[in-house]
JSON list of C-alpha atoms in Angstrom, two decimals:
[
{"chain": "H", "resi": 1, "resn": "UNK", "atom": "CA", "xyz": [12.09, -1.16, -19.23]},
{"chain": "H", "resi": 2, "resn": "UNK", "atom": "CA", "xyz": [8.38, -0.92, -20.11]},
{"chain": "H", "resi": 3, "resn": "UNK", "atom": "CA", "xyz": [7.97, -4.43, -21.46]},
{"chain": "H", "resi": 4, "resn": "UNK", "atom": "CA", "xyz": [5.36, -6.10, -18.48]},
{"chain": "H", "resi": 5, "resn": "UNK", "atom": "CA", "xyz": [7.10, -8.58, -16.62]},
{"chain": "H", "resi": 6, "resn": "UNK", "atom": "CA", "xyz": [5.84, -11.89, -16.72]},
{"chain": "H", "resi": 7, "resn": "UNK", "atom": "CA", "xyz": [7.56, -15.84, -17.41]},
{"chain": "H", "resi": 8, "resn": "UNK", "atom": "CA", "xyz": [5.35, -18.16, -19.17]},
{"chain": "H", "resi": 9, "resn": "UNK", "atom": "CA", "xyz": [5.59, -21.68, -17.40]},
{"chain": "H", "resi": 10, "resn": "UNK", "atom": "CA", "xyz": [4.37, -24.33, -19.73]},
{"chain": "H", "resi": 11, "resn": "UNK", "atom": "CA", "xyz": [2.48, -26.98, -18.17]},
{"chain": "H", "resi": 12, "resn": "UNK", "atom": "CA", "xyz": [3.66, -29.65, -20.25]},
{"chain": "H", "resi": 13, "resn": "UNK", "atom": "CA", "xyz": [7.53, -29.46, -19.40]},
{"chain": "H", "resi": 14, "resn": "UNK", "atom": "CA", "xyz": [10.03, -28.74, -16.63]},
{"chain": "H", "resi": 15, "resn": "UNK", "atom": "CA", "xyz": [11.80, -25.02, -17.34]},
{"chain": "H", "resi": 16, "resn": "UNK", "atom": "CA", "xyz": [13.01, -23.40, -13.86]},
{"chain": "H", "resi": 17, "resn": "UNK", "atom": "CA", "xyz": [12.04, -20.01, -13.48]},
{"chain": "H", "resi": 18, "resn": "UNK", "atom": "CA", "xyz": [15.54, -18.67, -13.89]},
{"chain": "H", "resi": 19, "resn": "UNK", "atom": "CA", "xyz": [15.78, -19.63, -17.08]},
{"chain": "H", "resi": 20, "resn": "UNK", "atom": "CA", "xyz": [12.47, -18.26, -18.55]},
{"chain": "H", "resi": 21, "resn": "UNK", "atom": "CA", "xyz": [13.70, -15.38, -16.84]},
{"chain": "H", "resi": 22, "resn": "UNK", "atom": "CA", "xyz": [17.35, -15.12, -18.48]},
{"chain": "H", "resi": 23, "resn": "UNK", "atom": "CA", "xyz": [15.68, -16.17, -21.78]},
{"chain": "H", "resi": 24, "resn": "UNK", "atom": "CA", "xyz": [13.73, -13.30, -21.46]},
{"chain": "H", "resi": 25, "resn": "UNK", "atom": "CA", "xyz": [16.57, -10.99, -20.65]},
{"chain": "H", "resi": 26, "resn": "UNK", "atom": "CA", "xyz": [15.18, -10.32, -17.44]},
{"chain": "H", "resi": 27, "resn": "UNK", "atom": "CA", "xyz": [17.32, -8.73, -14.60]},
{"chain": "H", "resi": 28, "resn": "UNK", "atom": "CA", "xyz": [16.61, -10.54, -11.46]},
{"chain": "H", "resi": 29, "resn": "UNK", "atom": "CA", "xyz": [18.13, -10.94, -8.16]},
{"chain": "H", "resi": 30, "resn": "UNK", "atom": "CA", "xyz": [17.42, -13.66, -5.39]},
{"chain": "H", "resi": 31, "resn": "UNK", "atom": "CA", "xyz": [17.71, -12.16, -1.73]},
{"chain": "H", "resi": 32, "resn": "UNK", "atom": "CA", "xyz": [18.12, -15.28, 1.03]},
{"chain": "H", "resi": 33, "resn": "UNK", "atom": "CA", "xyz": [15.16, -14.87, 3.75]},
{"chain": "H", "resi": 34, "resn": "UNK", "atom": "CA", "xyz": [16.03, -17.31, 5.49]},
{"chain": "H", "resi": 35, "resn": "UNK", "atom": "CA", "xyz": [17.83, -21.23, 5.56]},
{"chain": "H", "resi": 36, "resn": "UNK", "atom": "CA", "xyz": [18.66, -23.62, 7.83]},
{"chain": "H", "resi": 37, "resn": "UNK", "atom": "CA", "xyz": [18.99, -27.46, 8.62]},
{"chain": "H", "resi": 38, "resn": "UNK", "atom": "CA", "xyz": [15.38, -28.61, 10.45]},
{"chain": "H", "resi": 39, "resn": "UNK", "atom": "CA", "xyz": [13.29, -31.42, 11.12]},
{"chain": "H", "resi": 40, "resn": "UNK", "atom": "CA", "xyz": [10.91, -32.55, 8.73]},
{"chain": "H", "resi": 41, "resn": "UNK", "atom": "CA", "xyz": [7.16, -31.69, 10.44]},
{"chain": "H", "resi": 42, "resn": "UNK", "atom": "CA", "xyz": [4.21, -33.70, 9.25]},
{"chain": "H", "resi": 43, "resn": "UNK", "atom": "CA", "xyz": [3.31, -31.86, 6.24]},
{"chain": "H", "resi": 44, "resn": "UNK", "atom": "CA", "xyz": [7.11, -31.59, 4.94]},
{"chain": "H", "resi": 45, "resn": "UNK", "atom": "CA", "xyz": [7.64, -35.82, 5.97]},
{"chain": "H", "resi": 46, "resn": "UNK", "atom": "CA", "xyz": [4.53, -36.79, 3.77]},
{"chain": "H", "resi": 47, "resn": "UNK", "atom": "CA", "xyz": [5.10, -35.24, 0.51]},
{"chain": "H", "resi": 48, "resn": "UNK", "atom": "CA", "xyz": [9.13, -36.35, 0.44]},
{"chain": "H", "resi": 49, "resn": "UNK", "atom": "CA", "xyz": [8.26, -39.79, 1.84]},
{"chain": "H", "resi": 50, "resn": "UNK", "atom": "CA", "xyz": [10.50, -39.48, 4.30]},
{"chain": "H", "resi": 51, "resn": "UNK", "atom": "CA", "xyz": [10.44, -39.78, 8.57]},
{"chain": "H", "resi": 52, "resn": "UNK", "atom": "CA", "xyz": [9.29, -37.37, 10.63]},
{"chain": "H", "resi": 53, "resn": "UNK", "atom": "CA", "xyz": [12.05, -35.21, 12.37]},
{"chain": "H", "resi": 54, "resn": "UNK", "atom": "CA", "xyz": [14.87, -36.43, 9.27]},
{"chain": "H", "resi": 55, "resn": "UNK", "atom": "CA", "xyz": [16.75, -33.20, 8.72]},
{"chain": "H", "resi": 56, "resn": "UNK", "atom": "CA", "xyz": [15.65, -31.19, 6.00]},
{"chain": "H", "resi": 57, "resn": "UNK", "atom": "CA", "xyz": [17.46, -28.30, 4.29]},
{"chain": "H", "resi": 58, "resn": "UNK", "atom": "CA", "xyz": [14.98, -25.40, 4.41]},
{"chain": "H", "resi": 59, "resn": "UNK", "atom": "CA", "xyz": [15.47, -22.45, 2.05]},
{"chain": "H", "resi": 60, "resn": "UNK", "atom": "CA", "xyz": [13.33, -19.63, 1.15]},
{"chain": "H", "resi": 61, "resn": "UNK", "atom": "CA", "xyz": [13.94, -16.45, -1.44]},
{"chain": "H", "resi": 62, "resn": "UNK", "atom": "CA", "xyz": [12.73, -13.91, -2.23]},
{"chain": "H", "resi": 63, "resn": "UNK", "atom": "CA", "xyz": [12.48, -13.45, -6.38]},
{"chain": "H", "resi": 64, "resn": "UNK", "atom": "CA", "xyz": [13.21, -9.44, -7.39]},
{"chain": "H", "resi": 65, "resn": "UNK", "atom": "CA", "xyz": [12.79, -9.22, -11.42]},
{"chain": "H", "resi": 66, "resn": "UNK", "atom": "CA", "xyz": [13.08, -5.42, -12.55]},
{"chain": "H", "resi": 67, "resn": "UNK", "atom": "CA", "xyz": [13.89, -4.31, -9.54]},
{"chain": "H", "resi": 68, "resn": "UNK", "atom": "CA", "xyz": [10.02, -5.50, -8.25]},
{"chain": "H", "resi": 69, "resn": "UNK", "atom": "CA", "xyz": [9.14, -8.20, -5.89]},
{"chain": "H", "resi": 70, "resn": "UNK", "atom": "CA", "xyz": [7.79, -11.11, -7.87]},
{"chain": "H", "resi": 71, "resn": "UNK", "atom": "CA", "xyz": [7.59, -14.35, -5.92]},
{"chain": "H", "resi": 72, "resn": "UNK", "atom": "CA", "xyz": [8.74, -15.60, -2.56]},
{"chain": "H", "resi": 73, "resn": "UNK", "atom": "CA", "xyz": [9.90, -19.64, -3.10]},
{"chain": "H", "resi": 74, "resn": "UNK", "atom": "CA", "xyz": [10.38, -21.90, 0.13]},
{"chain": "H", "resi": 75, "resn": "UNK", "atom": "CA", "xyz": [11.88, -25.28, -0.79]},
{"chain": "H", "resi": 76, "resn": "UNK", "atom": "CA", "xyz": [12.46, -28.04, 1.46]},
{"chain": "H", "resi": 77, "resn": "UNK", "atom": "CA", "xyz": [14.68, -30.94, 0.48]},
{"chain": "H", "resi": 78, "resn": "UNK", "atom": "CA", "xyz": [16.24, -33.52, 2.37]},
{"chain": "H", "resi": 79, "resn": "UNK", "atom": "CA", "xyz": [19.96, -32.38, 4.30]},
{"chain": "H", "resi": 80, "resn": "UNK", "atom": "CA", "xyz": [21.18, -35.64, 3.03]},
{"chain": "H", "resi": 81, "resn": "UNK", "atom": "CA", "xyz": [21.07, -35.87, -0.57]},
{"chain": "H", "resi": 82, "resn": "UNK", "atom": "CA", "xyz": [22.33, -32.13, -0.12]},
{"chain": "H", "resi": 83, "resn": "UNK", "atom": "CA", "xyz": [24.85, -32.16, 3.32]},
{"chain": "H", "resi": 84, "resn": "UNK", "atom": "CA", "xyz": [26.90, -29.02, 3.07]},
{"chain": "H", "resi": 85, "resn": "UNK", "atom": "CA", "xyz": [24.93, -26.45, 0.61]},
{"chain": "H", "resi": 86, "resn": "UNK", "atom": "CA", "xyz": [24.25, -24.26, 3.37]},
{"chain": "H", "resi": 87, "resn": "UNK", "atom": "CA", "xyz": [27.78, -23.65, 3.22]},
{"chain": "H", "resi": 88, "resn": "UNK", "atom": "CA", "xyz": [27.53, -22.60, -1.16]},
{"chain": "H", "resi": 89, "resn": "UNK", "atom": "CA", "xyz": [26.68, -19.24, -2.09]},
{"chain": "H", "resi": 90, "resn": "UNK", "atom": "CA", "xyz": [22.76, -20.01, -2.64]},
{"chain": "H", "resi": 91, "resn": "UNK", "atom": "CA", "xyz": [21.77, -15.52, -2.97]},
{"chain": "H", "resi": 92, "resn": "UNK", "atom": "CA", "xyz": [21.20, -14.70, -6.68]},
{"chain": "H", "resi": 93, "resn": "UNK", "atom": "CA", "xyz": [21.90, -18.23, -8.00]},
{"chain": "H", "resi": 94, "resn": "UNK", "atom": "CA", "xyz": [19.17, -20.56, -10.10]},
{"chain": "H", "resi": 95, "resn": "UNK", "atom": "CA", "xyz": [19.10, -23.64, -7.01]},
{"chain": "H", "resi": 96, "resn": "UNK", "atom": "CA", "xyz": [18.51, -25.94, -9.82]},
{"chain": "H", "resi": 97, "resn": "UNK", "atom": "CA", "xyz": [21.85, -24.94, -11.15]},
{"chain": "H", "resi": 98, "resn": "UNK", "atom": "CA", "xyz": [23.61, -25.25, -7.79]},
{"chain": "H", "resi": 99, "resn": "UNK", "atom": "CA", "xyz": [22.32, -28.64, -7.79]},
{"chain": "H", "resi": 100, "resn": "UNK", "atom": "CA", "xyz": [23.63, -29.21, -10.78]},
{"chain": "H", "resi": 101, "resn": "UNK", "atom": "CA", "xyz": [26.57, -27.75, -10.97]},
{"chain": "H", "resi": 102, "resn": "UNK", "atom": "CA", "xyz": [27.31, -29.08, -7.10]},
{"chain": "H", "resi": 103, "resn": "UNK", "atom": "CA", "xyz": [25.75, -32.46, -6.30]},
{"chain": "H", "resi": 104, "resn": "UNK", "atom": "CA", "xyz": [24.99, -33.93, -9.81]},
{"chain": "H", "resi": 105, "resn": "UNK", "atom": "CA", "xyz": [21.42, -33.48, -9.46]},
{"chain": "H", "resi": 106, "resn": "UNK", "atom": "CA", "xyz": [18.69, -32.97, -13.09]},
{"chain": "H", "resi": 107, "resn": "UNK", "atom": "CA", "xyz": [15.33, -32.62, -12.39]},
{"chain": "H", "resi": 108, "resn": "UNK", "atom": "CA", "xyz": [13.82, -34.90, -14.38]},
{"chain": "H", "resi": 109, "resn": "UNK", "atom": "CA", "xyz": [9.98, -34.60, -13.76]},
{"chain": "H", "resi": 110, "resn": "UNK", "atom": "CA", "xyz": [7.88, -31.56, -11.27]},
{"chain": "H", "resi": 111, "resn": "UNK", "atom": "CA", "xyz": [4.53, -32.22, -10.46]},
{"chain": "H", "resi": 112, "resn": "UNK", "atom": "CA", "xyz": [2.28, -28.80, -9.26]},
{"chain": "H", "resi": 113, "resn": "UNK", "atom": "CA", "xyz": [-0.27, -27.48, -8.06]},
{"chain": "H", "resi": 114, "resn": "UNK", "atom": "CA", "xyz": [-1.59, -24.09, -8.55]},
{"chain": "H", "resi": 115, "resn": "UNK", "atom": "CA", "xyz": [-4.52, -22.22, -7.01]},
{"chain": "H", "resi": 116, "resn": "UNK", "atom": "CA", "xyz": [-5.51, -18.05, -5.66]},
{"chain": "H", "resi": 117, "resn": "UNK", "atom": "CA", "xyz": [-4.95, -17.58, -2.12]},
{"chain": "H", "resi": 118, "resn": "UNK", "atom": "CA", "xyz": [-4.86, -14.27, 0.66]},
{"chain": "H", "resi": 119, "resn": "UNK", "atom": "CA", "xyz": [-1.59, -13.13, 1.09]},
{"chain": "H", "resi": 120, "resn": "UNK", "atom": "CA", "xyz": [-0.19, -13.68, 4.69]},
{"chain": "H", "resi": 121, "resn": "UNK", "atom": "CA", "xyz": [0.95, -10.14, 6.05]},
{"chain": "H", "resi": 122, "resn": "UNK", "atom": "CA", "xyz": [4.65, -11.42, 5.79]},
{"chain": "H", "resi": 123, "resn": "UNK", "atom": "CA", "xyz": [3.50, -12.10, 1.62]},
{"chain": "H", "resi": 124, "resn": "UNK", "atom": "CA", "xyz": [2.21, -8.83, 1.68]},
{"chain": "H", "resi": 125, "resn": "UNK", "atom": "CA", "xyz": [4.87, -6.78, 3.01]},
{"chain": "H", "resi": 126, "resn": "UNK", "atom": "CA", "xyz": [7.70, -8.61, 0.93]},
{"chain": "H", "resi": 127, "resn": "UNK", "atom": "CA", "xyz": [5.32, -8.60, -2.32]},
{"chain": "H", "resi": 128, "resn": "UNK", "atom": "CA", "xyz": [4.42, -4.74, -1.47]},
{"chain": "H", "resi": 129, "resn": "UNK", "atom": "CA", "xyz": [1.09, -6.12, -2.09]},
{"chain": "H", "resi": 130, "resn": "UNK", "atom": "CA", "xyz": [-2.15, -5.07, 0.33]},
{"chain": "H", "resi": 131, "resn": "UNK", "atom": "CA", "xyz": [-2.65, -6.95, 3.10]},
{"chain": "H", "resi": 132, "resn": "UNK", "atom": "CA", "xyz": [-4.98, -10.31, 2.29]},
{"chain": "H", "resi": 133, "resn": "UNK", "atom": "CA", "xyz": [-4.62, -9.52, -1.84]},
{"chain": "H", "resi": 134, "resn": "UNK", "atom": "CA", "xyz": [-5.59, -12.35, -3.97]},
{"chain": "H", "resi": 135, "resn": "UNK", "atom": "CA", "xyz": [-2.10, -13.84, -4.68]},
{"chain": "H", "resi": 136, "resn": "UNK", "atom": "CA", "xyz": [-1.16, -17.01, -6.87]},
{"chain": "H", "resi": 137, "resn": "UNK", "atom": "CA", "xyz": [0.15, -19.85, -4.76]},
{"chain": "H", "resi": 138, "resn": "UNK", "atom": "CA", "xyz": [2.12, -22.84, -6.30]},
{"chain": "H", "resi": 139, "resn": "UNK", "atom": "CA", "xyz": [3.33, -26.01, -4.57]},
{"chain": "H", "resi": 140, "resn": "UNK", "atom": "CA", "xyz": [4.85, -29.31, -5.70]},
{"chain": "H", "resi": 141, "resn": "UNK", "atom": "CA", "xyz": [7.41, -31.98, -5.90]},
{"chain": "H", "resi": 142, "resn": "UNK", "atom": "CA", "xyz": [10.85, -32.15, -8.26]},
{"chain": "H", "resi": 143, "resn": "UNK", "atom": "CA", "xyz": [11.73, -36.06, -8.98]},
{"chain": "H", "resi": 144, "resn": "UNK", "atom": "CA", "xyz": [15.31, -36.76, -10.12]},
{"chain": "H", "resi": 145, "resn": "UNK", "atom": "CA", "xyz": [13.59, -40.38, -11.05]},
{"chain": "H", "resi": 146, "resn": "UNK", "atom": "CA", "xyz": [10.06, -41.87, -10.69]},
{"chain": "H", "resi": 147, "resn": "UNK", "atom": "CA", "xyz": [10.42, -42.73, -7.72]},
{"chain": "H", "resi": 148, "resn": "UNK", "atom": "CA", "xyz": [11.05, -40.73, -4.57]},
{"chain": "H", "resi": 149, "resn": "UNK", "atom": "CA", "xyz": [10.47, -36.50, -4.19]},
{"chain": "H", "resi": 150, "resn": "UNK", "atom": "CA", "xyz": [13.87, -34.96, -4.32]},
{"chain": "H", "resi": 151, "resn": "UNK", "atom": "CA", "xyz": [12.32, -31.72, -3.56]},
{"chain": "H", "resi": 152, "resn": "UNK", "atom": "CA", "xyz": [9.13, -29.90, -1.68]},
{"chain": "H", "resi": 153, "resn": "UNK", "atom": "CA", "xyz": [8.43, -26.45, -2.86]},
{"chain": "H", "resi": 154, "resn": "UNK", "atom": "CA", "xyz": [5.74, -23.81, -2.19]},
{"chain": "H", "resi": 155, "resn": "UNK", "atom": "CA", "xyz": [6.23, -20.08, -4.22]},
{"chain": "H", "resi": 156, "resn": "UNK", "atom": "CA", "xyz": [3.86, -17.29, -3.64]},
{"chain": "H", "resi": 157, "resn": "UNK", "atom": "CA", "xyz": [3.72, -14.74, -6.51]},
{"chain": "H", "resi": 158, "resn": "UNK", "atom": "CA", "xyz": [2.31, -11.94, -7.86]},
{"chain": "H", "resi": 159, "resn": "UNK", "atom": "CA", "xyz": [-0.65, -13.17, -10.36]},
{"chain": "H", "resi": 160, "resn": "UNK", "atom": "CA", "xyz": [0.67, -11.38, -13.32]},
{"chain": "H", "resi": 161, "resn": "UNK", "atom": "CA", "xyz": [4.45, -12.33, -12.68]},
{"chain": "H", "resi": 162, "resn": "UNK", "atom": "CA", "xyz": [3.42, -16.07, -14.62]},
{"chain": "H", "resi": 163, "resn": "UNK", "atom": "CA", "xyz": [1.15, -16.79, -17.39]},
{"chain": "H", "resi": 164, "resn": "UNK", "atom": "CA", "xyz": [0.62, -20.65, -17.67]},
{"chain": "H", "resi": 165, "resn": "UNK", "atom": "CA", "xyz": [0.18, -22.22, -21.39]},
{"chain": "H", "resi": 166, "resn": "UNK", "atom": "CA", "xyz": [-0.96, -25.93, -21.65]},
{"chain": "H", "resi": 167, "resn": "UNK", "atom": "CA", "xyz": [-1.08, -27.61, -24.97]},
{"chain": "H", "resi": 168, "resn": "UNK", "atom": "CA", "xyz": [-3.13, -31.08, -25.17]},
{"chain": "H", "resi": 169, "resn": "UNK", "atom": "CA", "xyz": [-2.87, -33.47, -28.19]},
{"chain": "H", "resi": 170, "resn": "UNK", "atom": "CA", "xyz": [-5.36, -36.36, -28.72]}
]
């Protein structure tokens, strides 16, 4: 396939990335890093709202579209509202779907924040990407209500993999 690979993320509205990706007849696969049960830390207690040391379901992927590294995603969401999905087959799955299909779950609202950053060498090595290359970093919150994160996420990806489209009306 010579089509460039790239998902379009509109600013305006929650899509996951799977489905961009199957709507644009992507192939794609989802290798598990790494997941466990944890304590929350600081940073991972303030932006669910939650005590320090509650256990957290920690789960990080690497994204392979057309058979090239696109994005690593680390999500962090609390074990309770989730007890048991480190038992579900999580590798090559859409999480939002598990959580779906699963627990009940619809995100209803994301909230994100997007900015360039140096790749870590870990980044690097899994993006096949120099050492300290100019990579796009994205983190933020899912909300199944208005209330309370559900989820905390941070994804690392190759700049080109998404192009971001906004549209204001006034």
């Amino acid at each position: 396939m010579n089509e460039e690979v790239f998902v379009t993320r509109q600013l305006d509205q929650f899509e996951s990335i799977t489905q961009a990706l199957e709507a644009r007849g992507f192939h794609y696969t989802y290798p598990i890093l790494n997941q466990s049960v944890i304590e929350a830390n600081k940073l991972i207690s303030e932006q669910l709202q939650i005590p320090i040391a509650t256990r957290i379901f920690s789960y990080k992927k690497l994204r392979i579209v057309e058979g090239k590294p696109r994005s690593i995603e680390q999500v962090y969401i609390e074990y309770e509202k989730v007890r048991g999905i480190e038992a579900l087959p999580l590798e090559n799955r859409s999480l939002y779907r598990v959580l779906r299909e699963q627990f009940g779950y619809d995100i209803r609202r994301n909230e994100e924040e997007i900015r360039i950053v140096h790749a870590s060498e870990e980044e690097a090595r899994l993006l096949h990407v120099a050492e300290d290359a100019e990579i796009l970093m994205s983190t933020g919150l899912t909300y199944l209500d208005s209330v309370k994160p559900f989820e905390y996420f941070q994804i690392v990806a190759i700049p080109s993999f998404f192009k971001f489209r906004s549209v204001t009306t006034v």
